[in-house]
PDB file of C-alpha atoms in Angstrom:
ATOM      1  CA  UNK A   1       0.000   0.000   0.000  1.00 57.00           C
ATOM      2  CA  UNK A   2       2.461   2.148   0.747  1.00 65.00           C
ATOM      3  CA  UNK A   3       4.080   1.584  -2.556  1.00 79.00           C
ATOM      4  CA  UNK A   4       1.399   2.501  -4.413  1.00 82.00           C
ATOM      5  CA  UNK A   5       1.173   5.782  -2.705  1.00 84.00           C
ATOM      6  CA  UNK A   6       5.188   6.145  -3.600  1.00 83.00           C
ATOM      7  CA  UNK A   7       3.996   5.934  -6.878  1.00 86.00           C
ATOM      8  CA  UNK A   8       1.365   7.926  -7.354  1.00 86.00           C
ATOM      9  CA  UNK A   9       3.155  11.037  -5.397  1.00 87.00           C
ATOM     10  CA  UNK A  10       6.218  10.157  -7.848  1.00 89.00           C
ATOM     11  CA  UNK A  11       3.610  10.369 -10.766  1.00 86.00           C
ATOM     12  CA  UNK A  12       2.290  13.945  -9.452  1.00 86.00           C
ATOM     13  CA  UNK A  13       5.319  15.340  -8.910  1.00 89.00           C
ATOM     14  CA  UNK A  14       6.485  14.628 -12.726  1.00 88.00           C
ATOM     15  CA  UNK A  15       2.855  16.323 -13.822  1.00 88.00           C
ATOM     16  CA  UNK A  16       4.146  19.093 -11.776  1.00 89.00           C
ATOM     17  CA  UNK A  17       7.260  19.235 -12.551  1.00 91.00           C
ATOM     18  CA  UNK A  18       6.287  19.039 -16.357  1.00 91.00           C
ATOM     19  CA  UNK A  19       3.560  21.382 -16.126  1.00 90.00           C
ATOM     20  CA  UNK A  20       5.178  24.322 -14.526  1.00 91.00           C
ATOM     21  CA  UNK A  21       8.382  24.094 -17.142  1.00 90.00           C
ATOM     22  CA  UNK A  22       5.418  24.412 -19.819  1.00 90.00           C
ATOM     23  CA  UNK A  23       4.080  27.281 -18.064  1.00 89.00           C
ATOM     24  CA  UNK A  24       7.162  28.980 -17.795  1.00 88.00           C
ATOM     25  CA  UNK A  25       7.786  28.969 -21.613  1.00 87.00           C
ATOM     26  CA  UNK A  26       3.668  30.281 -22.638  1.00 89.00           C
ATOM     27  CA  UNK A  27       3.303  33.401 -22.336  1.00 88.00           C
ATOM     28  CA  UNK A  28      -0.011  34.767 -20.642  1.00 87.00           C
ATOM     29  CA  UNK A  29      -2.569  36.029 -23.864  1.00 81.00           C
ATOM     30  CA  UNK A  30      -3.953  39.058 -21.443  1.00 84.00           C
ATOM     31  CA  UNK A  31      -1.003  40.116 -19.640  1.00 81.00           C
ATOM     32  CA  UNK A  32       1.937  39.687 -22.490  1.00 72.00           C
ATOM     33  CA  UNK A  33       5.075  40.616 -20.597  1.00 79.00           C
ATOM     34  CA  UNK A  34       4.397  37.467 -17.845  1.00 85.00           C
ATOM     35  CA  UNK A  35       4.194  33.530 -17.983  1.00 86.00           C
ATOM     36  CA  UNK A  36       0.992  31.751 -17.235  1.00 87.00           C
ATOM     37  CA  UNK A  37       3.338  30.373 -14.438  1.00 88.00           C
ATOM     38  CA  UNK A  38       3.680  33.808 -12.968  1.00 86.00           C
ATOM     39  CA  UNK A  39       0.474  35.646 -13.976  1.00 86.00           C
ATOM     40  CA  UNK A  40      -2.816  35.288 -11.930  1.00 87.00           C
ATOM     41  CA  UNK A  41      -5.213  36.065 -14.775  1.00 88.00           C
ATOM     42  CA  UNK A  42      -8.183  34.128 -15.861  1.00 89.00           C
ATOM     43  CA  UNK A  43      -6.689  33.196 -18.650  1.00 88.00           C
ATOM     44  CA  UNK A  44      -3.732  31.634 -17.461  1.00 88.00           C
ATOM     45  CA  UNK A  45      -5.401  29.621 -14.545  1.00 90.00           C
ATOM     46  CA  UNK A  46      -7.131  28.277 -17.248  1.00 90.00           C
ATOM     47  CA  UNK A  47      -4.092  27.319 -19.055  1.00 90.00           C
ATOM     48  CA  UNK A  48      -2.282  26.077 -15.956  1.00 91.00           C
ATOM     49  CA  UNK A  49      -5.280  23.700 -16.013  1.00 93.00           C
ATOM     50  CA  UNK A  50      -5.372  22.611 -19.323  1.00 91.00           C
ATOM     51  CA  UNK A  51      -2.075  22.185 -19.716  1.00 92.00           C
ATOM     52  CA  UNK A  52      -2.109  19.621 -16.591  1.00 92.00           C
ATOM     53  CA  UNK A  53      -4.768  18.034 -18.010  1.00 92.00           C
ATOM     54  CA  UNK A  54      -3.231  17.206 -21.509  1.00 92.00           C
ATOM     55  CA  UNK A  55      -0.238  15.971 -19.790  1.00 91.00           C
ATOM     56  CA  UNK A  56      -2.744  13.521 -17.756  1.00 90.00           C
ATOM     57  CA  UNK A  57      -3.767  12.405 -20.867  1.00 91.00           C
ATOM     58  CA  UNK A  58      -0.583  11.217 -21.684  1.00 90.00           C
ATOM     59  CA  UNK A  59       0.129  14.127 -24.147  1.00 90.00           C
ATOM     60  CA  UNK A  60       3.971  14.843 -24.988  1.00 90.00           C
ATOM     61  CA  UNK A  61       5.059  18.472 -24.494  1.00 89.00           C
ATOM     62  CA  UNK A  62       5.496  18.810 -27.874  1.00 90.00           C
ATOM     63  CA  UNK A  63       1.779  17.994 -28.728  1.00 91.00           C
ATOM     64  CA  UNK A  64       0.657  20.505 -25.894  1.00 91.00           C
ATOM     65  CA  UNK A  65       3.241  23.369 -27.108  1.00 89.00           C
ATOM     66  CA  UNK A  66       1.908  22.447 -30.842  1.00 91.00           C
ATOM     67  CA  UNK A  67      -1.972  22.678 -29.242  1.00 91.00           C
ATOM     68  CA  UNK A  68      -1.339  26.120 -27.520  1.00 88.00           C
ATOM     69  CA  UNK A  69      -0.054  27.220 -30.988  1.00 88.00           C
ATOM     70  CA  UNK A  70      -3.018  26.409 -33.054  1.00 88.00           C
ATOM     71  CA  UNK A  71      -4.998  27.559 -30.392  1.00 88.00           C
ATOM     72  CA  UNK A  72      -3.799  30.761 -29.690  1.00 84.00           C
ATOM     73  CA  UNK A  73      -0.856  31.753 -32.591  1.00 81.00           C
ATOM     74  CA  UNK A  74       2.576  31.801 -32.376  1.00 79.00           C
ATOM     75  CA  UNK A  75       3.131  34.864 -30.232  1.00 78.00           C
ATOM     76  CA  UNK A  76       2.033  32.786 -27.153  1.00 83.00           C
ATOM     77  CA  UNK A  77       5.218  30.876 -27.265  1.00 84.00           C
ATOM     78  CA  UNK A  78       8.240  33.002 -25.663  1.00 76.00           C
ATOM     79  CA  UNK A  79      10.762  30.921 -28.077  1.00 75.00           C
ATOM     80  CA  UNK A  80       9.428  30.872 -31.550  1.00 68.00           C
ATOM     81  CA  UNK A  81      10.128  28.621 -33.971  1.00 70.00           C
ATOM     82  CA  UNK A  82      12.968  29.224 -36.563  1.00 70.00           C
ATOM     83  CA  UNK A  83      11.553  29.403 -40.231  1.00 72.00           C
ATOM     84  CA  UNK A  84      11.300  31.278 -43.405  1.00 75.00           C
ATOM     85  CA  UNK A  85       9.040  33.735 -41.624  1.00 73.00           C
ATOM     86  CA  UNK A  86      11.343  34.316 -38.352  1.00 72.00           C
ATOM     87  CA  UNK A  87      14.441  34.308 -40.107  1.00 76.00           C
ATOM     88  CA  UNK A  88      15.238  37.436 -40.716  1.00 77.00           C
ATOM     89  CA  UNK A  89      14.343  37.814 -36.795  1.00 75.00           C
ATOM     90  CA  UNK A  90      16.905  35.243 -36.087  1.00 76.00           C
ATOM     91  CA  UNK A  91      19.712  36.197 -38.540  1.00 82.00           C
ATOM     92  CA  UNK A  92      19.319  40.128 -38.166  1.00 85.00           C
ATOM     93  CA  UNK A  93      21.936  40.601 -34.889  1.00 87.00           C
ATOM     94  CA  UNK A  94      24.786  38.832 -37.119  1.00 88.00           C
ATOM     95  CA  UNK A  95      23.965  40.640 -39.796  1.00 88.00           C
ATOM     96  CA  UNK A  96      23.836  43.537 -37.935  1.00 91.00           C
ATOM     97  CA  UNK A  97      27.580  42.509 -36.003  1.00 92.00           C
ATOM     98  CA  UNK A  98      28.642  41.547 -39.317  1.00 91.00           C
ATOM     99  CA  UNK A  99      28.379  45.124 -40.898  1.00 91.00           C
ATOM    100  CA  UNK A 100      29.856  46.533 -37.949  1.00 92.00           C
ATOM    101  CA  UNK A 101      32.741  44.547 -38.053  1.00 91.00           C
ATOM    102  CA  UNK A 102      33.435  45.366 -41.836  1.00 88.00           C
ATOM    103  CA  UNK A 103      33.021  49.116 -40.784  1.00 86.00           C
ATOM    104  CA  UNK A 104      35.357  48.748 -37.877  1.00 87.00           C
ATOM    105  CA  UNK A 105      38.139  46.762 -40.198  1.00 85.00           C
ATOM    106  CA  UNK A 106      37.370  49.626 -42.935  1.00 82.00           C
ATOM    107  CA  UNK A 107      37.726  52.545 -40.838  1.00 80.00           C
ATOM    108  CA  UNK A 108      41.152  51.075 -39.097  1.00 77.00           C
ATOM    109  CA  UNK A 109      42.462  50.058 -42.101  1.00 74.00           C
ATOM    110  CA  UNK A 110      42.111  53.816 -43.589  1.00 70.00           C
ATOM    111  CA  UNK A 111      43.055  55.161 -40.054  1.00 68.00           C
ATOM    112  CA  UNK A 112      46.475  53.596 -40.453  1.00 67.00           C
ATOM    113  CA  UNK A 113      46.998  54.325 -44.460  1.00 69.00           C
ATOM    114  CA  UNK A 114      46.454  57.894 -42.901  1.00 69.00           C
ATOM    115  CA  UNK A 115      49.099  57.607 -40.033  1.00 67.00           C
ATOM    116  CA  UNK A 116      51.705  56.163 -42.814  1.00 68.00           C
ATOM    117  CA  UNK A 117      50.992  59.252 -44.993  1.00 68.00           C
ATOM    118  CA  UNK A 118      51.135  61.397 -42.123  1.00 69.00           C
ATOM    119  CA  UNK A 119      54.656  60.009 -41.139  1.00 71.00           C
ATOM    120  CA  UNK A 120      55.863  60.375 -44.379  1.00 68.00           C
ATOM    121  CA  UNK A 121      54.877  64.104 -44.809  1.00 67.00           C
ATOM    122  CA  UNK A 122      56.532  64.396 -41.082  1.00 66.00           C
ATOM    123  CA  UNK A 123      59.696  63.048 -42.548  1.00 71.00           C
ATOM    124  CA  UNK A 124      60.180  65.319 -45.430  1.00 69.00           C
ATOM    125  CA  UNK A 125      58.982  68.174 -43.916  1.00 68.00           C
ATOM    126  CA  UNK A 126      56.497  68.356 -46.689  1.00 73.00           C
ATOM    127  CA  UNK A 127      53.130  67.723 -47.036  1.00 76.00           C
ATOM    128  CA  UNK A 128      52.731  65.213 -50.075  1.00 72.00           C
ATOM    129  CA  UNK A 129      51.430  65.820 -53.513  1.00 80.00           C
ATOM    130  CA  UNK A 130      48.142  64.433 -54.891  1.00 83.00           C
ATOM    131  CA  UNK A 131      50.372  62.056 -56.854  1.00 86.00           C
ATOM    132  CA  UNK A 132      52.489  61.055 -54.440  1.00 80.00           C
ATOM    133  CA  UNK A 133      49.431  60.616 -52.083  1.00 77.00           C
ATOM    134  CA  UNK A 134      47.994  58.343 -54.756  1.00 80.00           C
ATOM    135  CA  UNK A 135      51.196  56.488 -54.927  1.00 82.00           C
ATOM    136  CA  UNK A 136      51.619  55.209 -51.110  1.00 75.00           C
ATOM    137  CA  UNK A 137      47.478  54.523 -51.106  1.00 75.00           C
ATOM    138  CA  UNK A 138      48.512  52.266 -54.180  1.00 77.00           C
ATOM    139  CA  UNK A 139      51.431  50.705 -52.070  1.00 77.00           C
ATOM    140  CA  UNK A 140      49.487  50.901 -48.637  1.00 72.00           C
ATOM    141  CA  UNK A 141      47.207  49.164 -49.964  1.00 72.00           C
ATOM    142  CA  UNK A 142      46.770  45.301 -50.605  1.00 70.00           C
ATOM    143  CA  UNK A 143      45.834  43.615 -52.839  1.00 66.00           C
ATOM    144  CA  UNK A 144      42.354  41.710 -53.405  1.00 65.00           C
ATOM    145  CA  UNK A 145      42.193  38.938 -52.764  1.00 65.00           C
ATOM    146  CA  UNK A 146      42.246  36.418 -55.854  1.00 61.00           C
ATOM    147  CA  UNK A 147      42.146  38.914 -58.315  1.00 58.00           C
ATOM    148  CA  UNK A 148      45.180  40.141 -60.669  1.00 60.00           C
ATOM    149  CA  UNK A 149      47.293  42.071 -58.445  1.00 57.00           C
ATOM    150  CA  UNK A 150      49.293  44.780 -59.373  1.00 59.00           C
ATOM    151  CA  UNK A 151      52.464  45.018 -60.924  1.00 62.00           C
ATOM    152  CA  UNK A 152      54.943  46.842 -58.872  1.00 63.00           C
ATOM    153  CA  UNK A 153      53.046  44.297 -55.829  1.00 59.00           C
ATOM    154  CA  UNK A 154      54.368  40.937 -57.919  1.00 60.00           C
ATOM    155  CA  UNK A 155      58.034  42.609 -58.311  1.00 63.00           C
ATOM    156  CA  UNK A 156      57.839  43.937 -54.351  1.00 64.00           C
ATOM    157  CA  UNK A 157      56.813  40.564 -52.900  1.00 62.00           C
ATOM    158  CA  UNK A 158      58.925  38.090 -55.520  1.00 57.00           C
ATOM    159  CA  UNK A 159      55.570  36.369 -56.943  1.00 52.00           C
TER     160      UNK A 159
END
């Protein structure tokens, strides 16, 4: 007898335990910014209940997340799924780092073509020329990568 009580108590405690990590990840239709775990609205008793109940029924959380879906759309569900449609949500803050990154490399790379022109000006005691200006921006520069590279590059580095 006892170990039948064992066993139900285990049993409850996984309904519990199941139900509440549910609960935690469905957000509550009338209060948005809260879980049905955490809010105390009508609406999300009622989904603490019926989400206890399909798990009684031997649902899978999968099914129940699925249900709430259909039921209630996609915004219910803090973590939403990734597809064609949330993509762009998913992929935007790489992008987003990506295109800062290129701007960061950019704006170094030109920050230190200026420093070398700067030095050089500092050395002769002369500002440069436009030519000469377009000359060490030709050196300063490398070259891109698998494309025909220039001339005076091939002599400088022996390729």
């Amino acid at each position: 007898m006892g170990n039948e009580q064992d066993e139900e108590l285990k049993k409850a405690q996984v309904v519990d335990a199941r139900a509440r990590n549910i609960s935690h990840n469905v957000r509550c239709t009338e209060c948005g910014s809260q879980s049905i775990e955490d809010s105390q609205a009508d609406i999300a008793i009622l989904l603490r209940k019926l989400i206890r109940d399909e798990i009684q029924a031997g649902k899978t959380d999968k099914d129940i997340y699925k249900k709430l879906e259909d039921d209630f759309g996609e915004t219910v569900l803090y973590a939403p799924k990734f597809d064609m449609q949330t993509a762009a949500l998913w992929l935007s803050p790489l992008l987003v780092a990506g295109v800062a990154g290129g701007f960061w490399a950019y704006k170094k790379h030109r920050q230190n073509t200026t420093v070398h022109i700067m030095a050089l000006d500092l050395v002769r005691g002369a500002p440069l020329t436009p030519k000469e200006k377009e000359t060490m921006l030709d050196i300063l520069t490398p070259p891109p990568p698998g494309g025909s590279t220039p001339s005076w590059w091939r002599s400088w580095t022996g390729r």
